[in-house]
PDB file of C-alpha atoms in Angstrom:
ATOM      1  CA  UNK A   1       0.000   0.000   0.000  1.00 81.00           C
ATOM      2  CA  UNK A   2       2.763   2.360   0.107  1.00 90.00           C
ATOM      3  CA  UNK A   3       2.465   5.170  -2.420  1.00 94.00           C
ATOM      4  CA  UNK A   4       5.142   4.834  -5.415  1.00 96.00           C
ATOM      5  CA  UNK A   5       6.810   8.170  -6.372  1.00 97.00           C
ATOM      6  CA  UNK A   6       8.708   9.130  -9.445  1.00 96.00           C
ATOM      7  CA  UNK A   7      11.074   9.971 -10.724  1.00 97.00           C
ATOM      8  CA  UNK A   8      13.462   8.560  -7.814  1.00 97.00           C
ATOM      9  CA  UNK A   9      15.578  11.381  -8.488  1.00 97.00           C
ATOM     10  CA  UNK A  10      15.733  14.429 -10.486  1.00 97.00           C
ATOM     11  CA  UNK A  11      18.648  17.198 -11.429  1.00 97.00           C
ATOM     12  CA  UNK A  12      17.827  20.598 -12.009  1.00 96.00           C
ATOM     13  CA  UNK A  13      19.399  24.063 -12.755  1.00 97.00           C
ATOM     14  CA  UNK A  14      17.928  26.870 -11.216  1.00 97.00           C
ATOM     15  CA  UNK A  15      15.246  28.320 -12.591  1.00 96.00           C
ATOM     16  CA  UNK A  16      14.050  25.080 -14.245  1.00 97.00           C
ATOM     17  CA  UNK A  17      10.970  23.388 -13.803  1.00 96.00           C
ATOM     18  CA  UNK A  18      10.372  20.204 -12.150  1.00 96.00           C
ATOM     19  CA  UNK A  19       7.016  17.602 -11.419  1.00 97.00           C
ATOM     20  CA  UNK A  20       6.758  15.050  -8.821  1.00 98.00           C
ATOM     21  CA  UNK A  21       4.565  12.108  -8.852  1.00 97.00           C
ATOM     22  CA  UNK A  22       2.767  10.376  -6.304  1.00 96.00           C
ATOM     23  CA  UNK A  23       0.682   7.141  -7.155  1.00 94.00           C
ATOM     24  CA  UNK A  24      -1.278   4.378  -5.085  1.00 90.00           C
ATOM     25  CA  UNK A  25      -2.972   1.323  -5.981  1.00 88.00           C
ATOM     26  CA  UNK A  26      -5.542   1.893  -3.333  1.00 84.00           C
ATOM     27  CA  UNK A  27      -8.221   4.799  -2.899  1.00 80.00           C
ATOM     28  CA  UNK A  28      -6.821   7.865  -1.144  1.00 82.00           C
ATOM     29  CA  UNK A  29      -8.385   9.831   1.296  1.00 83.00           C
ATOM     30  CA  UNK A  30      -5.802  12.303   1.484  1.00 88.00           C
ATOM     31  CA  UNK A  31      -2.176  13.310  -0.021  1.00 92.00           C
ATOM     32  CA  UNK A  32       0.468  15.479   2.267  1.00 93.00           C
ATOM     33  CA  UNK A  33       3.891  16.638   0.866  1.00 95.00           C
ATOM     34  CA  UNK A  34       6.442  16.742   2.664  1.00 96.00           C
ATOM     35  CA  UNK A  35      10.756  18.223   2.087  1.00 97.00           C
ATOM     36  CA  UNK A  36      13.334  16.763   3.865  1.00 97.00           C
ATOM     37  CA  UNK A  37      16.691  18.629   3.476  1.00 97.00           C
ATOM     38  CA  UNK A  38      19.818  16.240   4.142  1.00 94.00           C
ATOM     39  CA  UNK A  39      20.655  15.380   8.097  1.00 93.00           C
ATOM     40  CA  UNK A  40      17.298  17.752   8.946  1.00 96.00           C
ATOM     41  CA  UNK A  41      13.829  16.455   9.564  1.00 96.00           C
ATOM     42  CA  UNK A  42      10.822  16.579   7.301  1.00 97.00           C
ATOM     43  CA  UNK A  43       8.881  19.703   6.820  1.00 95.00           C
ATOM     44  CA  UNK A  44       5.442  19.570   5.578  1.00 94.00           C
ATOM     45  CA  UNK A  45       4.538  21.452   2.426  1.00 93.00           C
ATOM     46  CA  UNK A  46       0.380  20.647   2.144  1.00 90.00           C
ATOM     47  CA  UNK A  47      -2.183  18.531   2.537  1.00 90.00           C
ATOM     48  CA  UNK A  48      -4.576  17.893  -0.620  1.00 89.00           C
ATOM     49  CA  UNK A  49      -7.984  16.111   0.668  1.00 82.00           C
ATOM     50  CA  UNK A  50     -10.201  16.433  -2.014  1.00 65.00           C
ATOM     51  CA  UNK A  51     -10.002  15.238  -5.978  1.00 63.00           C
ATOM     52  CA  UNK A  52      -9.015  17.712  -7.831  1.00 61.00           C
ATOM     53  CA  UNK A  53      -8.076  19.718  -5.093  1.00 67.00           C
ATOM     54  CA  UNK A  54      -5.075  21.868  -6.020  1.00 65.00           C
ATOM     55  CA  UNK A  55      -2.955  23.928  -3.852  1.00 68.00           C
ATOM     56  CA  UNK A  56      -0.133  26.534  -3.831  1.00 68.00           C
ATOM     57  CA  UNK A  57       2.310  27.759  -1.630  1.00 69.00           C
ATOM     58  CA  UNK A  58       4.994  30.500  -4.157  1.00 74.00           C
ATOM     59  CA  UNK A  59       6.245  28.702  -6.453  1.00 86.00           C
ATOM     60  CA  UNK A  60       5.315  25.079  -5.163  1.00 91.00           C
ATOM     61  CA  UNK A  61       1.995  23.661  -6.032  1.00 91.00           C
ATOM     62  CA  UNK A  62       0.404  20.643  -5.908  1.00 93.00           C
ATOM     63  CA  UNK A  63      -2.697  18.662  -7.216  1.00 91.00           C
ATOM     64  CA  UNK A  64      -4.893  15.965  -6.598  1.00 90.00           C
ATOM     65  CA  UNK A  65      -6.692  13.402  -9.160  1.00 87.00           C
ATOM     66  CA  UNK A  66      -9.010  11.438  -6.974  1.00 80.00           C
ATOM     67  CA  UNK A  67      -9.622   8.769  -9.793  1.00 82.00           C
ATOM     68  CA  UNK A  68      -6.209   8.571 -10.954  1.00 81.00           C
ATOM     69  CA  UNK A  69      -5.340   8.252  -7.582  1.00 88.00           C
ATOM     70  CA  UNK A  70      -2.290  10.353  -7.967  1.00 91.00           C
ATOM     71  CA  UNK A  71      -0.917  13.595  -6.596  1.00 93.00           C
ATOM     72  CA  UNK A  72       1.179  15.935  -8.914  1.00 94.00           C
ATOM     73  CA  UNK A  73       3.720  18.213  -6.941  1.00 95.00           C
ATOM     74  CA  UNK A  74       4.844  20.881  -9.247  1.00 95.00           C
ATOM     75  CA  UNK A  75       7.944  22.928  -9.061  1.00 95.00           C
ATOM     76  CA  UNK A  76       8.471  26.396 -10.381  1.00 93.00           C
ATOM     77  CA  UNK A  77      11.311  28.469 -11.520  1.00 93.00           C
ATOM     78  CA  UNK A  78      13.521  26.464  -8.558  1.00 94.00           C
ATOM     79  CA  UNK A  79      15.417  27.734  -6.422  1.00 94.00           C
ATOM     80  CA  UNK A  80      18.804  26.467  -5.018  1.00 96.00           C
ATOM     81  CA  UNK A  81      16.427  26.145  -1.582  1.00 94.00           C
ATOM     82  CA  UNK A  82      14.334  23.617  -2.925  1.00 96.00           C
ATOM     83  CA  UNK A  83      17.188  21.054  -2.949  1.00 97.00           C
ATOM     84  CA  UNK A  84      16.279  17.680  -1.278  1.00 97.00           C
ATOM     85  CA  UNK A  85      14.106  14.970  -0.953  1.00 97.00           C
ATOM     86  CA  UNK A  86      10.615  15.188  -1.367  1.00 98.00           C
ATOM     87  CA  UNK A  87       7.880  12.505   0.117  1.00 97.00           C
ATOM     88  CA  UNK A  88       4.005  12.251  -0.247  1.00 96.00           C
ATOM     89  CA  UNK A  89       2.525  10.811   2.715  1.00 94.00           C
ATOM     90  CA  UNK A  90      -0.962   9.320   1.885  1.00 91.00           C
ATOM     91  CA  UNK A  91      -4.141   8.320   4.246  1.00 85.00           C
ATOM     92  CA  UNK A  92      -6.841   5.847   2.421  1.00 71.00           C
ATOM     93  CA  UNK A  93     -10.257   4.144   3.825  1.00 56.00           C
ATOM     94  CA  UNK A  94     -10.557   7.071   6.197  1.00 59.00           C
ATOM     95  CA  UNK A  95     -13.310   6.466   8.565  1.00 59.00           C
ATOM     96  CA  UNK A  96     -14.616   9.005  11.229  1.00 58.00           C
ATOM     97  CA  UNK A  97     -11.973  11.323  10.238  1.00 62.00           C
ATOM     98  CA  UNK A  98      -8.235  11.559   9.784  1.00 66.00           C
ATOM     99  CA  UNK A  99      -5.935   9.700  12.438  1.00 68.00           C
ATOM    100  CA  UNK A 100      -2.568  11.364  10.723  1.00 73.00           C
ATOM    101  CA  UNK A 101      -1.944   7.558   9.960  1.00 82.00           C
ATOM    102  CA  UNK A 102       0.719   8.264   7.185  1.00 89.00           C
ATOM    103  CA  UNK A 103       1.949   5.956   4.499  1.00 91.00           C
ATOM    104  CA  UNK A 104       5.380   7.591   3.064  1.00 95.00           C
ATOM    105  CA  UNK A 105       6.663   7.009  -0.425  1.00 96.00           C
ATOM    106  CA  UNK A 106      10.003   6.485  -1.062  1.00 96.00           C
ATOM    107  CA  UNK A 107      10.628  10.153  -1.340  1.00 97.00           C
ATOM    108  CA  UNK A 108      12.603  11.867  -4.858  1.00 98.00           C
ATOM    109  CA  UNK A 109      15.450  13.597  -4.350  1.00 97.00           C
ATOM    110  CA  UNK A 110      15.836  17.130  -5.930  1.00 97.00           C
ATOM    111  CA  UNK A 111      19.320  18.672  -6.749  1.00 97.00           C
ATOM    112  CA  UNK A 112      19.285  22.054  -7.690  1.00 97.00           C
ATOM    113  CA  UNK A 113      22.477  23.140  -9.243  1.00 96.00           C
ATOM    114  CA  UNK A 114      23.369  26.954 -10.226  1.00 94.00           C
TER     115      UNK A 114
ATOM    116  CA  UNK B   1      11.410  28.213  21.156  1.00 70.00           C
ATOM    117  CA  UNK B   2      12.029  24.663  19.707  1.00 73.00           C
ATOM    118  CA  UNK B   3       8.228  23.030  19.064  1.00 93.00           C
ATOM    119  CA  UNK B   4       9.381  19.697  19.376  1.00 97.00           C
ATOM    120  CA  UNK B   5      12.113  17.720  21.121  1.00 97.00           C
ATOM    121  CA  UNK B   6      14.004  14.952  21.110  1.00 97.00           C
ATOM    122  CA  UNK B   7      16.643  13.509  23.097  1.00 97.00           C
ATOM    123  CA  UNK B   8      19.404  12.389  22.606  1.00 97.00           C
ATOM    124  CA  UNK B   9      20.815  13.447  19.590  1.00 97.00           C
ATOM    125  CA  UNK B  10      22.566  10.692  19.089  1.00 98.00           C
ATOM    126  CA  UNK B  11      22.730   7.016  20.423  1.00 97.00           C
ATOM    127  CA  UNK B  12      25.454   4.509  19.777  1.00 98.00           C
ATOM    128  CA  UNK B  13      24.961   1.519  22.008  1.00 97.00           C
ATOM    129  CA  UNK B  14      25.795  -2.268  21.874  1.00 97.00           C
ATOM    130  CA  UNK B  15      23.637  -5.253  20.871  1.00 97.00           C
ATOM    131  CA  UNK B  16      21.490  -6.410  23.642  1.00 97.00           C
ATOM    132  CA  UNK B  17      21.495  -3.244  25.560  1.00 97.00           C
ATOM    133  CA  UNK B  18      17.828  -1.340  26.185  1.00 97.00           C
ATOM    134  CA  UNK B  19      17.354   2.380  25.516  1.00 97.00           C
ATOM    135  CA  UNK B  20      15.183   5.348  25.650  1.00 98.00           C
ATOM    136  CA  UNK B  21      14.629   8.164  23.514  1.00 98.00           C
ATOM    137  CA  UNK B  22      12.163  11.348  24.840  1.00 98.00           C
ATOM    138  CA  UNK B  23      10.274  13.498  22.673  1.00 98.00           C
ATOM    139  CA  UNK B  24       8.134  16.861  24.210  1.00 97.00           C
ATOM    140  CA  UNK B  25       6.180  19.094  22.158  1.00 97.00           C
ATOM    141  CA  UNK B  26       5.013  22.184  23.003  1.00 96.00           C
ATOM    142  CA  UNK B  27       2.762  23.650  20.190  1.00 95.00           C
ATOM    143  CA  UNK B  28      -0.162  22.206  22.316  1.00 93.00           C
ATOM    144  CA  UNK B  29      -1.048  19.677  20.012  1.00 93.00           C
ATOM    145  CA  UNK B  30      -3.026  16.635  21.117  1.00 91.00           C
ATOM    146  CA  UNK B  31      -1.337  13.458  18.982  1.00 92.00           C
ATOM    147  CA  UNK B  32       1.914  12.492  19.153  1.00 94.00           C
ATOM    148  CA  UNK B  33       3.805  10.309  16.883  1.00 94.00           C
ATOM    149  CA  UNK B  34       7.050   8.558  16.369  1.00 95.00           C
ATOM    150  CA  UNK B  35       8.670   7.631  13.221  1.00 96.00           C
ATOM    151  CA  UNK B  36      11.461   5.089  12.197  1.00 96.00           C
ATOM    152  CA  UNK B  37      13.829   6.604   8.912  1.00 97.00           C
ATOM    153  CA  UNK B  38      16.018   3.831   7.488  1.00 94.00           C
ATOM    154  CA  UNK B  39      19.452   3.856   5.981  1.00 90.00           C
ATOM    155  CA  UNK B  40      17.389   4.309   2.808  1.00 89.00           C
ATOM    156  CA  UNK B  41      15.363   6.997   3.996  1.00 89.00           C
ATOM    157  CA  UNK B  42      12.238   5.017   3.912  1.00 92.00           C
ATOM    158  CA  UNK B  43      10.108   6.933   6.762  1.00 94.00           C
ATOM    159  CA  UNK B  44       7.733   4.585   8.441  1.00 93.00           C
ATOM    160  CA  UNK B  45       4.586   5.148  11.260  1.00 92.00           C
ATOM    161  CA  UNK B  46       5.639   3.256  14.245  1.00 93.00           C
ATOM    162  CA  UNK B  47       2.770   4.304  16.914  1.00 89.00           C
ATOM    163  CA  UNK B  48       0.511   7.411  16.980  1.00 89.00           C
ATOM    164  CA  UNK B  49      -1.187   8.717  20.519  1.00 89.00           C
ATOM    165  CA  UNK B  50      -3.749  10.896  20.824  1.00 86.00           C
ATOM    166  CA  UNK B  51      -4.336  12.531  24.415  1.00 83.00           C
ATOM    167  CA  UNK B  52      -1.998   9.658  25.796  1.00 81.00           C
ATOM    168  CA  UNK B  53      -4.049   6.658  24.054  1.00 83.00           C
ATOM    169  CA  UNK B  54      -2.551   4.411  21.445  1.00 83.00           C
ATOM    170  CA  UNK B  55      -4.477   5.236  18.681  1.00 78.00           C
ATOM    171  CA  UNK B  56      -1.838   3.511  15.714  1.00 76.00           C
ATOM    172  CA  UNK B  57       0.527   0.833  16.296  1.00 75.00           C
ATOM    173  CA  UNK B  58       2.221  -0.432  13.033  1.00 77.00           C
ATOM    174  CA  UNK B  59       4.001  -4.039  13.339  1.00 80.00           C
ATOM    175  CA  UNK B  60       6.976  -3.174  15.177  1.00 88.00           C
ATOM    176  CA  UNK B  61       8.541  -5.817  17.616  1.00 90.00           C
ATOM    177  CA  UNK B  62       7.170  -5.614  20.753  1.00 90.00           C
ATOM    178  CA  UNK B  63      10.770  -4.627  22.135  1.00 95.00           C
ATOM    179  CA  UNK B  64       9.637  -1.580  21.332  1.00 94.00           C
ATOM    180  CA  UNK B  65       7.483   0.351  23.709  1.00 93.00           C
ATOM    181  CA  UNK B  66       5.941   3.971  23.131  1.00 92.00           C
ATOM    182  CA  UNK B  67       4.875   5.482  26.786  1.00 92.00           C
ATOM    183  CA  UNK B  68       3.396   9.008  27.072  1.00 92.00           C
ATOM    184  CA  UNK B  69       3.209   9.935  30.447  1.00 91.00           C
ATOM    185  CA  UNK B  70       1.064  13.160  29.313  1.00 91.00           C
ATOM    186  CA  UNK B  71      -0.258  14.961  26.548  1.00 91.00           C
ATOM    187  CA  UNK B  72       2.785  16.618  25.916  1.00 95.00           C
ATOM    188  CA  UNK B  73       5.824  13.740  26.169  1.00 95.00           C
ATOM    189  CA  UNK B  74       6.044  10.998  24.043  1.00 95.00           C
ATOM    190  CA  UNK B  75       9.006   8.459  25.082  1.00 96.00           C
ATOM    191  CA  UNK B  76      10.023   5.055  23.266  1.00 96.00           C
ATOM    192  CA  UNK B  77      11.800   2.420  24.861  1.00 97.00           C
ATOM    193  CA  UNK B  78      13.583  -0.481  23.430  1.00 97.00           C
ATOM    194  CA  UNK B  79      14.646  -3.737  24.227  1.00 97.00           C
ATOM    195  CA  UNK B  80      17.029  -5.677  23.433  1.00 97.00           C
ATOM    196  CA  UNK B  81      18.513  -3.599  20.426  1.00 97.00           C
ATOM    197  CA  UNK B  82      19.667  -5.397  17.513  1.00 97.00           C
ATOM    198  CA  UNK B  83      21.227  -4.683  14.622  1.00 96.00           C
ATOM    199  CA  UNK B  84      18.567  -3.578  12.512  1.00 95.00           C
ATOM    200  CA  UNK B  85      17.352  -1.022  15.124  1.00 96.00           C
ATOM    201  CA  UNK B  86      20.065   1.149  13.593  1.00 97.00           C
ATOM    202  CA  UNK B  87      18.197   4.267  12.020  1.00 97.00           C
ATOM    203  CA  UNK B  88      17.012   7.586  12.861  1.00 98.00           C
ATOM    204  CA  UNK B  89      13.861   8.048  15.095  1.00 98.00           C
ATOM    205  CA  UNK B  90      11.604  10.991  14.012  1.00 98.00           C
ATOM    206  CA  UNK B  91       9.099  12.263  16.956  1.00 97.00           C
ATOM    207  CA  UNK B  92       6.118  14.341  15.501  1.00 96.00           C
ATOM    208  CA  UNK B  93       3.064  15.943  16.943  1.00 95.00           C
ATOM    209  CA  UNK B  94       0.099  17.308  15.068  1.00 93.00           C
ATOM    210  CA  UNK B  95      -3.693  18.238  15.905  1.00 88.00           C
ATOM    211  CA  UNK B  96      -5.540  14.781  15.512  1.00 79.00           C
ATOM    212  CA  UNK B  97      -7.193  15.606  11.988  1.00 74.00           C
ATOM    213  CA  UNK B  98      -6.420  16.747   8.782  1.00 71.00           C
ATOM    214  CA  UNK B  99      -3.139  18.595  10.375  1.00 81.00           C
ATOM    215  CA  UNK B 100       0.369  18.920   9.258  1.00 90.00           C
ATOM    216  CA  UNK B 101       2.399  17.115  11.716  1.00 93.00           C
ATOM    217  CA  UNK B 102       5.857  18.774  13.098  1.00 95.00           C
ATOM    218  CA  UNK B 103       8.609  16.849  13.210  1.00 97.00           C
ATOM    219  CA  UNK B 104      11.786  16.658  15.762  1.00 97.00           C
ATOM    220  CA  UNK B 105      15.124  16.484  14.945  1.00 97.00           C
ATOM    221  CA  UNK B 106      15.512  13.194  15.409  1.00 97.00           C
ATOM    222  CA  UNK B 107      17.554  10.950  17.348  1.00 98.00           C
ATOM    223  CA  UNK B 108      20.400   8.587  15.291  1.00 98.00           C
ATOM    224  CA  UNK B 109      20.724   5.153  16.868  1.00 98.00           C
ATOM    225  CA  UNK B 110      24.054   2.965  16.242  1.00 98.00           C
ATOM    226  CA  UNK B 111      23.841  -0.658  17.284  1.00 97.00           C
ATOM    227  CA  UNK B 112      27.220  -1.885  16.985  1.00 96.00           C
TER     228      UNK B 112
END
C-alpha cells in the first residue's frame, strides 16, 4: 500500500521546472507533501484532501486526481532552496476522520544546481 | 522556542542493551507520533497517541514500547537492540485531523 513516487531522483538548474509524482494502488483519502533537506527532519509542504483539489504555496503547487489516484507536486522556476528529498505521505479508507496515519513514499530527491 | 524535542541526539549503544529516547512538544497539540527513517530513507509510522491513548501501532517488535506519560511527552523504549534497530527516530506531533504534523530532529541510533 505504500504510495510509489517518481522519478526517484531528479537534477535541475535553477530556474528550471520540475514535477513530482505520487501514485497508489488503493483509494486515497488524502495526499500530504512533505521536504526533507539532508541530516534535517521533514517539513510539511500541504495537505490535498479532495479530488481535484489543487494547492499553492509561491512557487510550489500541488494537485490531486481522486480517480487517478495520484498527486502531482509541481515545481516552479527552482530555487537552489528547494534542494532535497521530497515525500508524499498518503491516508486511504478514512473512517470518522483523519488519524494522521501516514503511508510515506520512497521520497525523490531534488538537486538544484546553479 | 524549539516546538518539538528529542533527546538524545545521538545514540550509539551495543547489541542487547535497552534504551530510551524522549520526545516533548510544546505547540499544544493533542497526537503524538514517532517515526522510524532507514538507511534508505524510507520513513515509516511506528505508533501514533492521541491525548496519551494508542491510537496507531504499526508491526513493530514488541521490544519496542511507546509510553506518554502526558499529553505533551512521548518516550520510546527499546529492548534488546539489535542490529537492525540502527536508524534515525523521528518524533512528531500534530492536531488529531487533517493537520500537518511537526517533526523533531531526530535521534540517530548505532547498534554496533
Amino acid at each position: 500500500q505504500q504510495p510509489v513516487q517518481s522519478p526517484q531522483a531528479v537534477i535541475l538548474r535553477e530556474g528550471e521546472d520540475a514535477v513530482i509524482n505520487c501514485s497508489s494502488s488503493k483509494a486515497l483519502y488524502s495526499v500530504h507533501w512533505y521536504r526533507q533537506k539532508h541530516g534535517e527532519a521533514p517539513v510539511f509542504l500541504m495537505i490535498l484532501l479532495k479530488g481535484g483539489e489543487q494547492k499553492g504555496h509561491e512557487k510550489i503547487s500541488a494537485s490531486f486526481n481522486e480517480k487517478k489516484q495520484q498527486s502531482s507536486l509541481y515545481l516552479t522556476a527552482s530555487q537552489l532552496s528547494y534542494s532535497g528529498t521530497y515525500f508524499c505521505g498518503t491516508e486511504m479508507g478514512v473512517y470518522g476522520g483523519s488519524q494522521g496515519n501516514l503511508i510515506f513514499g520512497k521520497g525523490t530527491k531534488l538537486s538544484v544546481k546553479p | 522556542d524549539t516546538a518539538v524535542s528529542q533527546t538524545p541526539k545521538y545514540l550509539v549503544t551495543q547489541m542487547g542493551n535497552d534504551k530510551s529516547i524522549k520526545c516533548e512538544q510544546n505547540l499544544g497539540h493533542d497526537t503524538m507520533y514517532w517515526y522510524k527513517q532507514d538507511s534508505k530513507k524510507f520513513l515509516k509510522i511506528m505508533f501514533s497517541y492521541n491525548n496519551k491513548e494508542l491510537i496507531i501501532n504499526e508491526t513493530v517488535p514488541n521490544r519496542f514500547s511507546p509510553k506518554s506519560p502526558d499529553k505533551a511527552h512521548l518516550n520510546l523504549h527499546i529492548n534488546s537492540l539489535e542490529l537492525g534497530d540502527s536508524a534515525v527516530y523521528f518524533c512528531a506531533s500534530s492536531q488529531l485531523g487533517l493537520n500537518e504534523q511537526f517533526f523533531g530532529p531526530g535521534t540517530r541510533l548505532t547498534v554496533l
